Every structure is written in C-alpha cells, then in structure tokens.
Coordinates of C-alpha atoms and ligand atoms in Angstrom, one line a residue:
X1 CA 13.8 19.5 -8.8
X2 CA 12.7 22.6 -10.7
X3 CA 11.4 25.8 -8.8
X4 CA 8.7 26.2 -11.1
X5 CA 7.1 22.4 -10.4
X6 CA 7.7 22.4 -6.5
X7 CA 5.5 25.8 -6.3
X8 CA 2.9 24.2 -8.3
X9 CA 3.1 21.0 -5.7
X10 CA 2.7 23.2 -2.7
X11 CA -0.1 24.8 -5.1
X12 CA -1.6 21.6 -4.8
X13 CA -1.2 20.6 -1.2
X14 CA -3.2 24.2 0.0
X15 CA -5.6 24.4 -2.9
X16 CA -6.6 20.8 -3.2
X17 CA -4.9 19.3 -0.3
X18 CA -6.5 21.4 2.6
X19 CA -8.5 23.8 0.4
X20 CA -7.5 26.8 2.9
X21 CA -10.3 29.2 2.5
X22 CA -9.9 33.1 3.8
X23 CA -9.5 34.2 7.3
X24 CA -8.5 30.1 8.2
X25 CA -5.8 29.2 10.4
X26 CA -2.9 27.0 9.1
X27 CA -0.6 24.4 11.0
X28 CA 1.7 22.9 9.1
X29 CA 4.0 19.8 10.7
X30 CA 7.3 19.2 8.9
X31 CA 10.7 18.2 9.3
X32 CA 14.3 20.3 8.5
X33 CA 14.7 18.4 5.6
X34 CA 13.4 20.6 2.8
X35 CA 12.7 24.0 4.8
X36 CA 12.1 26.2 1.5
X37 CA 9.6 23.9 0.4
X38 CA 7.7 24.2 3.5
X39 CA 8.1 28.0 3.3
X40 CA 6.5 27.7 -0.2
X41 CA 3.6 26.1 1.1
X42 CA 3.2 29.0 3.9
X43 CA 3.0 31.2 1.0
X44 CA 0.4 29.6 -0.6
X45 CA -1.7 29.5 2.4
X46 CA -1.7 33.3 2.6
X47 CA -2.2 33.8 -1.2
X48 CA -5.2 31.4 -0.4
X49 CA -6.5 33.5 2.3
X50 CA -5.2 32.2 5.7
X51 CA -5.2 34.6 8.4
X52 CA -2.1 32.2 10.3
X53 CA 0.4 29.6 9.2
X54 CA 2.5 28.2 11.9
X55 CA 4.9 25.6 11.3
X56 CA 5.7 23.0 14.0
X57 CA 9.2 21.9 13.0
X58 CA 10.5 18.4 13.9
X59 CA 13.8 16.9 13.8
X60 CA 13.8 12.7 14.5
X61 CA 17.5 12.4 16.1
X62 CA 16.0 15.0 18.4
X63 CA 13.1 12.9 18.9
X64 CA 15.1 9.8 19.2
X65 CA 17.2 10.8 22.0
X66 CA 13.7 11.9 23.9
X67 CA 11.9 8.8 23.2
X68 CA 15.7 7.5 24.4
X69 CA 16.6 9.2 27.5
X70 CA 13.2 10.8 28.6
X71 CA 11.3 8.2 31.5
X72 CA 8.2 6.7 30.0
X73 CA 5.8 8.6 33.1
X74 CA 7.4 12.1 31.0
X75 CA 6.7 10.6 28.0
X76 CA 3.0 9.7 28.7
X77 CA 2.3 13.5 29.9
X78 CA 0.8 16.0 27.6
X79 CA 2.4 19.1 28.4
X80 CA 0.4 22.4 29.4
X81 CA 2.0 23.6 26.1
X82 CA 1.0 20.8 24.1
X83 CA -2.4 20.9 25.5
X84 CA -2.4 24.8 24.7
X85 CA -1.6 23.7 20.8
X86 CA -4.3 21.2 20.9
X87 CA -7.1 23.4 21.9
X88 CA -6.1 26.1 20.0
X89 CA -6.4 24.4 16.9
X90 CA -9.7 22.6 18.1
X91 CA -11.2 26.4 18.8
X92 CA -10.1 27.2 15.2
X93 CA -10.8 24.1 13.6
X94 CA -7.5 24.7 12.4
X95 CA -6.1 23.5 9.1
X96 CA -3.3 20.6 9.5
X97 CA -1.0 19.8 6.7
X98 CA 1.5 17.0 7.5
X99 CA 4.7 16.9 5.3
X100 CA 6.3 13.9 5.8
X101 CA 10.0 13.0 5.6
X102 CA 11.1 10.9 7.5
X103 CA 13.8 8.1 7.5
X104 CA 12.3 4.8 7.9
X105 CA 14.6 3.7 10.1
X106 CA 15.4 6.4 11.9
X107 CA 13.2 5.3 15.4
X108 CA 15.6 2.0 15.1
X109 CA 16.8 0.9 18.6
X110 CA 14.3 2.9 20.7
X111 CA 12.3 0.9 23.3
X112 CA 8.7 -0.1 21.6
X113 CA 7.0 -1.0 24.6
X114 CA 7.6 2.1 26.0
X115 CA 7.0 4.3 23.4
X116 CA 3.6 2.3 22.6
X117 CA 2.6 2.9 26.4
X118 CA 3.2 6.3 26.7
X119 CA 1.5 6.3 23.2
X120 CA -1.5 5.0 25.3
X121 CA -1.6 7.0 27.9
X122 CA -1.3 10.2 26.0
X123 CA -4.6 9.3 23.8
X124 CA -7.0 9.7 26.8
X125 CA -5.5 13.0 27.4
X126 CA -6.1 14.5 23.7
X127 CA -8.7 12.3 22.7
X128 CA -11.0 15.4 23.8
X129 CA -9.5 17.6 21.1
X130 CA -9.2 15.1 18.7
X131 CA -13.3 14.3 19.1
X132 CA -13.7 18.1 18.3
X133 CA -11.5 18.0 15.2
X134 CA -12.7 15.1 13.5
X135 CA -14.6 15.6 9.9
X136 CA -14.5 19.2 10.9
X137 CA -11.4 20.5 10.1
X138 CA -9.5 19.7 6.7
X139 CA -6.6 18.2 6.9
X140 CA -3.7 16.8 4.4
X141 CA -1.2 14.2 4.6
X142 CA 2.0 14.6 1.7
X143 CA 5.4 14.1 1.6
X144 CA 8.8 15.7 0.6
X145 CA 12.2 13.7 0.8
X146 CA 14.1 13.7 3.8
X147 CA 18.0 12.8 2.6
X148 CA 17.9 9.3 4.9
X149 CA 14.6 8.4 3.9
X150 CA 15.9 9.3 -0.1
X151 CA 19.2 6.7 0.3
X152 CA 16.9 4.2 1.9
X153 CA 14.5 3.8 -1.3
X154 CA 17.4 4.6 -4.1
X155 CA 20.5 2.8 -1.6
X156 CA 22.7 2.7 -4.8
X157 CA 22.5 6.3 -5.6
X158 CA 24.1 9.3 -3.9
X159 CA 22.6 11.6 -1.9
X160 CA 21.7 14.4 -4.1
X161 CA 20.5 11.9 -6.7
X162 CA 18.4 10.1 -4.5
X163 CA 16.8 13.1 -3.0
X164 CA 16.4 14.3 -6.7
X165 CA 15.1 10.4 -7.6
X166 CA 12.5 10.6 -4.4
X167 CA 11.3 13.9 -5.6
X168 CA 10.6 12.8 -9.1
X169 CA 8.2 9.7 -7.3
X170 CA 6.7 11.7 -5.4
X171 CA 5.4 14.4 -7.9
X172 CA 4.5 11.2 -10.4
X173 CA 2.7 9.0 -8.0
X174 CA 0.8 12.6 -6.3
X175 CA 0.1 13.6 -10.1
X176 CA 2.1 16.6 -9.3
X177 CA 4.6 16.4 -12.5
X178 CA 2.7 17.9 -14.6
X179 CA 1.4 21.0 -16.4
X180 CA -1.2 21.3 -13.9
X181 CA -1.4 19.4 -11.2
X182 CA -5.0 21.1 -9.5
X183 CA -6.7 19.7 -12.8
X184 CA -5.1 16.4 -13.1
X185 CA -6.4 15.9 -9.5
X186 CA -9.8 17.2 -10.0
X187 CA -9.7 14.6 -13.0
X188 CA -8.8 11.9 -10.8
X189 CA -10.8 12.7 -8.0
X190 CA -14.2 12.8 -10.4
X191 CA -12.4 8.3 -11.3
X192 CA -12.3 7.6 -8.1
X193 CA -15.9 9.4 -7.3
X194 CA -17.2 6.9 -10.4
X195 CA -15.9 3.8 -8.9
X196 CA -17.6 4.6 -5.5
X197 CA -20.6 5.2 -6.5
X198 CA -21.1 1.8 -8.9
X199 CA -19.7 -0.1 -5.6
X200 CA -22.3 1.6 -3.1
X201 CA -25.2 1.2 -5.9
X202 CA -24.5 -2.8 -5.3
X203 CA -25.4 -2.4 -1.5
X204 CA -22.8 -5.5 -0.9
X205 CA -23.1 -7.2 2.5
X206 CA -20.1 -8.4 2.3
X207 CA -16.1 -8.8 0.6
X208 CA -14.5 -12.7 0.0
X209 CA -10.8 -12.1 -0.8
X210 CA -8.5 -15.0 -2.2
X211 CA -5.7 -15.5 -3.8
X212 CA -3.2 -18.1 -4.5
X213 CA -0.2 -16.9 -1.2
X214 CA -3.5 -18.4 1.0
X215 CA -5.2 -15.2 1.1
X216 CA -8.7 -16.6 2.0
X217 CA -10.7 -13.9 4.2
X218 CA -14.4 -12.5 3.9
X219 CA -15.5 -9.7 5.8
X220 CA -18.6 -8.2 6.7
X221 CA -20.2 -4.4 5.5
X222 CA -22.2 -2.5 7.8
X223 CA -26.1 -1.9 7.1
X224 CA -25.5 1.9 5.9
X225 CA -22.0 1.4 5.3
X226 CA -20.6 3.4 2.0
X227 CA -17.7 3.1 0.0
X228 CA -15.4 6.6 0.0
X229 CA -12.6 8.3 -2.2
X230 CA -10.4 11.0 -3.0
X231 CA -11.9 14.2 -1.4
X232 CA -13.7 14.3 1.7
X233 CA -16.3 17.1 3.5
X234 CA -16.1 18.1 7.1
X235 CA -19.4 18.2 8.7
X236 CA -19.2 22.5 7.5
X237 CA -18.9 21.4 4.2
X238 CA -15.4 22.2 2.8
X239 CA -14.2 20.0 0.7
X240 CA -10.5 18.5 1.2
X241 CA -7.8 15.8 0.0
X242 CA -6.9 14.2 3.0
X243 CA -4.0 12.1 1.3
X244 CA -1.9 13.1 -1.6
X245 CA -1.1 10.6 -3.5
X246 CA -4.3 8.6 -3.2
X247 CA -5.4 5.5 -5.3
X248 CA -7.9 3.5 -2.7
X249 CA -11.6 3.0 -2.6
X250 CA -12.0 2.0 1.0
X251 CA -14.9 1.6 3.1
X252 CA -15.2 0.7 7.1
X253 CA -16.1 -2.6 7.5
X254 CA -18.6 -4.4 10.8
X255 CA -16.2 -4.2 13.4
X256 CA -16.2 -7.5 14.6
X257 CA -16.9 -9.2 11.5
X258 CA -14.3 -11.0 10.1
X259 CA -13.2 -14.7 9.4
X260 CA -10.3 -15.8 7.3
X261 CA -6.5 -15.7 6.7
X262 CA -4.7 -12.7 5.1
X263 CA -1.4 -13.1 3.9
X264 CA 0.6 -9.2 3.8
X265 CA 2.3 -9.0 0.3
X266 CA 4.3 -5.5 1.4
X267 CA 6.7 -5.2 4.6
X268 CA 5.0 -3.1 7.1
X269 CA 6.9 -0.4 8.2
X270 CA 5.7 0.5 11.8
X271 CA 7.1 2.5 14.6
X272 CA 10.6 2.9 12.9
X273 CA 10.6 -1.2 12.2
X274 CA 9.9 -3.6 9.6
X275 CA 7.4 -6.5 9.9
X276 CA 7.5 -8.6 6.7
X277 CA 6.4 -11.6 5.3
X278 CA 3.2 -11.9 7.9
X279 CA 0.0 -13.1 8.1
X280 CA -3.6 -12.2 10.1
X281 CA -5.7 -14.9 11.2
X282 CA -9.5 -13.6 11.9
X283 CA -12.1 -15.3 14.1
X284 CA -14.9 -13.8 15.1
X285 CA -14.1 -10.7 13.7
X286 CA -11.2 -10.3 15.9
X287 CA -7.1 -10.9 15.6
X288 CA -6.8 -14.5 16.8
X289 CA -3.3 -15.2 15.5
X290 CA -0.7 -13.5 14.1
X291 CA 2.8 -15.2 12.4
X292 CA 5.5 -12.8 10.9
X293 CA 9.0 -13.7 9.6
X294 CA 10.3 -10.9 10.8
X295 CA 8.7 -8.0 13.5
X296 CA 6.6 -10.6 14.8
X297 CA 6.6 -8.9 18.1
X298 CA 6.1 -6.3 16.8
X299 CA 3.1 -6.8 15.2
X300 CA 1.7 -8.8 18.2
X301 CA 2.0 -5.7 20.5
X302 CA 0.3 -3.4 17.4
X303 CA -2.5 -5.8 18.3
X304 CA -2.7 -6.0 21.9
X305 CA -2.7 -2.0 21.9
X306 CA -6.3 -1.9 22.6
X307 CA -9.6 -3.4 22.1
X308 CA -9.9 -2.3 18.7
X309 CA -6.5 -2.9 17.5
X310 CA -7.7 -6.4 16.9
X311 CA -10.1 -5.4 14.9
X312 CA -10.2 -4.1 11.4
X313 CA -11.0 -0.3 10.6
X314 CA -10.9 -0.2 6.9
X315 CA -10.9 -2.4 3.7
X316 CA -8.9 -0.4 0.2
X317 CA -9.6 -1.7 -2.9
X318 CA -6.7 -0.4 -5.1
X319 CA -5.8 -1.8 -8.6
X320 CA -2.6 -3.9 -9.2
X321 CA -1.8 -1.7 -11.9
X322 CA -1.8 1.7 -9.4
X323 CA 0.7 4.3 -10.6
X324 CA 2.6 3.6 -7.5
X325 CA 2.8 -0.3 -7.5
X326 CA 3.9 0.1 -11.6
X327 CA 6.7 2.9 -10.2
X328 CA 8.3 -0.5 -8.9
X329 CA 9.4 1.6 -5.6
X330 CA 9.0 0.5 -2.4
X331 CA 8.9 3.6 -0.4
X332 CA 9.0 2.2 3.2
X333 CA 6.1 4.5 3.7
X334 CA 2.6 3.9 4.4
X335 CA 1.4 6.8 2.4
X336 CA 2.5 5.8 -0.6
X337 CA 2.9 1.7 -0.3
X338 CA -0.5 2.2 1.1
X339 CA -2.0 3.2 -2.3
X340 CA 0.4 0.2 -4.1
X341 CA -2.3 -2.1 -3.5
X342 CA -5.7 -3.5 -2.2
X343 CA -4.6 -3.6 1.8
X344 CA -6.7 -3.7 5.3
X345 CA -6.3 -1.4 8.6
X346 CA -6.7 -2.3 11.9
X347 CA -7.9 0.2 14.7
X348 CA -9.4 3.1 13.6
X349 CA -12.4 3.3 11.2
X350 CA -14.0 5.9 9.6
X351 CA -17.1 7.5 10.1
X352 CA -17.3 9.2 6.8
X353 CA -18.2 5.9 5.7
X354 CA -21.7 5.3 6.9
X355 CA -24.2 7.4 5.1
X356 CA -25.9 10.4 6.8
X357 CA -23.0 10.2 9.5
X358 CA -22.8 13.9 9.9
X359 CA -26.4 12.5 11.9
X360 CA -24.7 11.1 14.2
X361 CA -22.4 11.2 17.1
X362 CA -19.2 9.3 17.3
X363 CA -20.6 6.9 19.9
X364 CA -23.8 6.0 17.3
X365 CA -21.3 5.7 14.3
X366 CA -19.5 3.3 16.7
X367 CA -22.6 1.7 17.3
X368 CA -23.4 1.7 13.7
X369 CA -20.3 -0.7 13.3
X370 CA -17.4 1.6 13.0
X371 CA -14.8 0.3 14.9
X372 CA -12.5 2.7 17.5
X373 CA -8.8 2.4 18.4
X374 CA -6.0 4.3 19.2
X375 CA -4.3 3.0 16.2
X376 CA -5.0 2.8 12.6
X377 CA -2.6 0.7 10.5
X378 CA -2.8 -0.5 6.9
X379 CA -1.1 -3.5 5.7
X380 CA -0.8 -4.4 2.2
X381 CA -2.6 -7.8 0.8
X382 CA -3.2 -7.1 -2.9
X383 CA -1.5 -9.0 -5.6
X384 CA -1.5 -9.9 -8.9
X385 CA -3.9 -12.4 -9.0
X386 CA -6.2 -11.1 -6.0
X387 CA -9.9 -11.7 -6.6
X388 CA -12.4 -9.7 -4.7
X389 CA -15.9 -10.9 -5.0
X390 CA -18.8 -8.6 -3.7
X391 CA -21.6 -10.4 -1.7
X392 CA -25.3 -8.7 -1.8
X393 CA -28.1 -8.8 0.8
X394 CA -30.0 -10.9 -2.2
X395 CA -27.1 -13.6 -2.2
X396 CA -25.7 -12.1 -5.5
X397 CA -22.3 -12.4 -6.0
X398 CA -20.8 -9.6 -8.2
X399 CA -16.9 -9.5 -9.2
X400 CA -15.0 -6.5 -8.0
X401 CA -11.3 -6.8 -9.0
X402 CA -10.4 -10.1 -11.1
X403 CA -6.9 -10.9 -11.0
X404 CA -5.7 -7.9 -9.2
X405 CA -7.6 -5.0 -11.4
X406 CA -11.0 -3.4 -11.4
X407 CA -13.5 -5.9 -13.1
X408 CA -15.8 -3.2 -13.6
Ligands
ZN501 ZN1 -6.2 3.1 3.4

C-alpha cells in the first residue's frame, strides 16, 4: 500500500477517529504486525497536539501461551502494573486508539471456560476505571492487517498479496482510499446524522423484524431512548469516531424486552472461535434458548456470562447494500462484519442512547432501560429481504428498511 494513502489513514484515525486535541494524552494498543504504521499514527498525534503517545504492543502467540500455561487464579488478577495503566489513563481521560490485527483463529485451542472466568473476575477489579472513562474520553476502534488474519480472508492468495488485498478493504470499506479521507467522513458522518434524526422524530416504541430464514422478533424502545451514529461526544464535549469503518444506526433497546426468534445470517467469530449458522430465541426479554450448528457451546457460555449477557444491548440498522456487505468479504471480524448488515448485541448497552444522558448517572441510565454486562457482542441478522417495521406510541406502524434497504 502506498506511503502517501497509509499517512492519510492514520490522518484519519487521530483527526477524525480520536480527534486528539493539544496537551492530550495518547494510548495506542496494537499488535507487531504493521509497526511503521502505528509509528505513523504516533506522529500524527503529536502534529495534533498530544503531549504523550504510548503504544502498548501485543503479540497473540505470546498471549496464547499465557492464556495456555498461566493458572486461571493469575489470570483473574489485575496486576499492580496493570492497575497503574488503568488509573493513569482514567486521571488523564486518556485517548485510546485500538488497531486491530489479529488472526481470527489465532486464540484456537485455548481453554474458553477459563479464559471467560478470569475474564469475569477481572471486570470487578477495573470496572472502577472503566466507570470513570466512559463518554469521557474519546476513543477509536480501526484496523490494519495482520499477515494470519490477511491469508485467512484471501486463503488463495499469498502472503504479501493478501496483506496488500486486506489493506485495500480496509481503506475502501473505512472510506480511507481516497483523496481525502477527513472529508469523505465528515460527508458520511452528516448521512448517518440524517437518518437518525428522521428515526428519532418517529418516537417508535417499538422494532418487528422478519424475514423469510424465520427471523420473527419485536423488541421494545425505551421511553427517552434515541437512535445514534457515526460520531459521538464525551460528556466534555469532544467530538470522536469511535469505529472506523462505521455503517449502523443503532439504538439501546428496554433491556428486558424482547420476544421472538432471530436467525444469525453471518458466523460469529468470538473468543478466537466460530459460531455459525445459530439462532436466539427471546422470552421475556431474556435468552431462553439458543441452537447453533456449530459453537453452540460456545455461544451458550457467551450467555450465561452474566445477568445481562441474556439480554440485548443494542439493535443496528444497516442497509443490505453497505459498502462492506457489497465488498463480498467476510472479514472474520466484528468490526467490519459488524457494519455488513442490520445485527443485535447482547450485554452491554449504551448510554449515549437515551437523551439528556449526560443527566444522569450510569445506575439511572441503567434504570432508564439500558442494559449492563460484562460483554457486548453483535451478531449479524440482516438479509436481503429483512423488513423492519417501526411501531409508534399512537399504534402507527412506519416502514424502516423494506427488503433489506432503507425505506426512507
Ligand atoms: Zn453495533
């Protein structure tokens, strides 16, 4: 990939990504796989101003042979180090970009119900910093390929021409590949801004969702619930691009609320695995039954992680005929197969989505319907034919994507 392009994507990832503003402090998480990139980005982030950029390098066979041979009690312990890092960055409100390269199947063989406990038992532990980070720090979440990650998605290709290939998806599905990448964002963000606002004008109640795999599913809104996109404000005001690429509109539904079946229409790549062909049974809001053709184990302990894993976090509305989903590549990552099509998260929500939430504490937005987990994980259900109806408080039923695009 030229010089010239990959300067203006790490352009895009400080200026529009995390928006680092002068005197800021800059962490930036990324593997060995493409190191000058990464210190192209630093750069950036002290032509934008930062006062410090620290990189926190990773390497996954490292990583595998920790989650391998380390005890799950070391595992589940946040070092005085790692507890150092983590307050640092809450006293800073430090910037976080996460480049992402990783091979998809690179966790493969580790043992999931250890890694998922000590997962659990570290969350208490940082869950402090983590409340004083959230919506007031920016933060980005982008990608570079990693050479196993690259032969994965192009298996048929060699290595430098799948890394090359990889590149080339990336900067087209993150609007990076052009002239200027800044504007073409600014130009998408003010879209996805459009769509959001018609959506939260309609004040819907509720979503129906069918289509002909059996996807037959309605879920509920919340009161003051709104419909986000594209950039997003911490509680000081900055504005930031949390993913790059990003296609959904997504709001946070009632946690709680929720009856139907969804059928997934993407393989699910979780922990290092691949759950495919699966389907979500709701009652009462909650995960009552879950079938997979494969990873259905899997998937059963993603649900039984907590309370709110059960429950869903966030409903995306993305158009069948995304950029990413007409690139015909499945990337085996959620960052990008996330923004292929309409898909539903369980865990986390957001509390960006309930107006005025900068009001409010995390335990009122939780109160206020926004449901809290440990984990957050989308799973893809849009197809060609989806329908998504809108339900208002009136009993008005408005179309919102008719046979898998945007009906408005
Ligand atoms: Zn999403």
């Amino acid at each position: 990939m030229r010089k010239s392009q990959l300067k203006k994507y790490a352009k895009l990832l400080v200026k529009a990504g995390l928006n680092v503003k002068k005197g800021q402090t800059v962490f930036v998480q990324a593997g060995l796989d493409q190191p000058e990139f990464v210190a192209t980005v630093v750069e950036e982030c002290y032509k934008a101003g930062a006062r410090e950029v620290y990189v926190e390098w990773s390497y996954q066979p490292a990583e595998k042979l920790n989650a391998l041979y380390m005890s799950q009690e070391d595992l589940s312990r946040l070092t005085p180090w790692g507890e150092a890092k983590w307050a640092y960055k809450a006293e800073k409100y430090a910037c976080r970009l996460f480049i992402e390269s990783e091979d998809p199947d690179g966790m493969k063989g580790v043992d999931v119900q250890k890694m998922s406990e000590a997962r659990k038992a570290l969350f208490p532990q940082v869950k402090k910093y983590r409340d004083l980070l959230e919506n007031r720090h920016q933060w980005c979440i982008a990608a570079v390929p990693g050479a196993a990650w690259a032969k994965k998605v192009f298996p048929d290709l060699s290595e430098k021409r799948a890394i090359e290939k990889l590149w080339q998806a990336i900067l087209y599905t993150s609007r990076a590949d052009g002239k200027n990448p800044i504007a073409a964002w600014k130009e998408h963000n003010a879209n996805l801004k459009k769509r959001c606002e018609y959506l939260n004008s309609l004040s819907l109640t509720a979503l129906e969702y069918k289509s002909a795999n059996g996807t037959d599913f309605k879920v509920w809104l919340n009161e003051d619930g709104v419909f986000a996109a594209g950039s997003e404000k911490t509680r000081g005001g900055r504005v930031f691009h949390p993913n790059i690429p990003s296609e959904e509109v997504f709001t946070s539904p009632k946690a709680g609320k929720a009856e139907g079946i969804v059928y997934s229409t993407k393989p699910l790549s979780y922990q290092g695995e691949l759950i495919e062909n699966f389907s979500v049974r709701f009652t009462g809001g909650k995960v009552t039954e879950v079938k997979a053709e494969k990873g259905e184990e899997q998937l059963k302990k993603m649900v039984a992680m907590d309370e709110g894993a059960a429950m869903l976090g966030e409903c995306a509305i993305i158009p069948f005929d995304s950029p990413i989903n007409n690139s015909g590549i499945l990337f085996y990552n959620t960052l990008f197969d996330e923004n292929a099509s309409c898909h539903l998260a369980l865990g986390k929500g957001f509390n960006e989505c309930l107006k005025d939430y900068d009001k409010y504490s995390d335990e009122e937005c939780k109160r206020r319907g926004i449901n809290e987990s440990m984990i957050h994980v989308d799973f893809m259900i849009g197809s060609r034919d989806m329908n998504i109806t809108g339900v208002t408080a009136s009993g008005e039923r408005v179309a919102i994507l008719k046979d898998g695009n945007w009906a408005f």
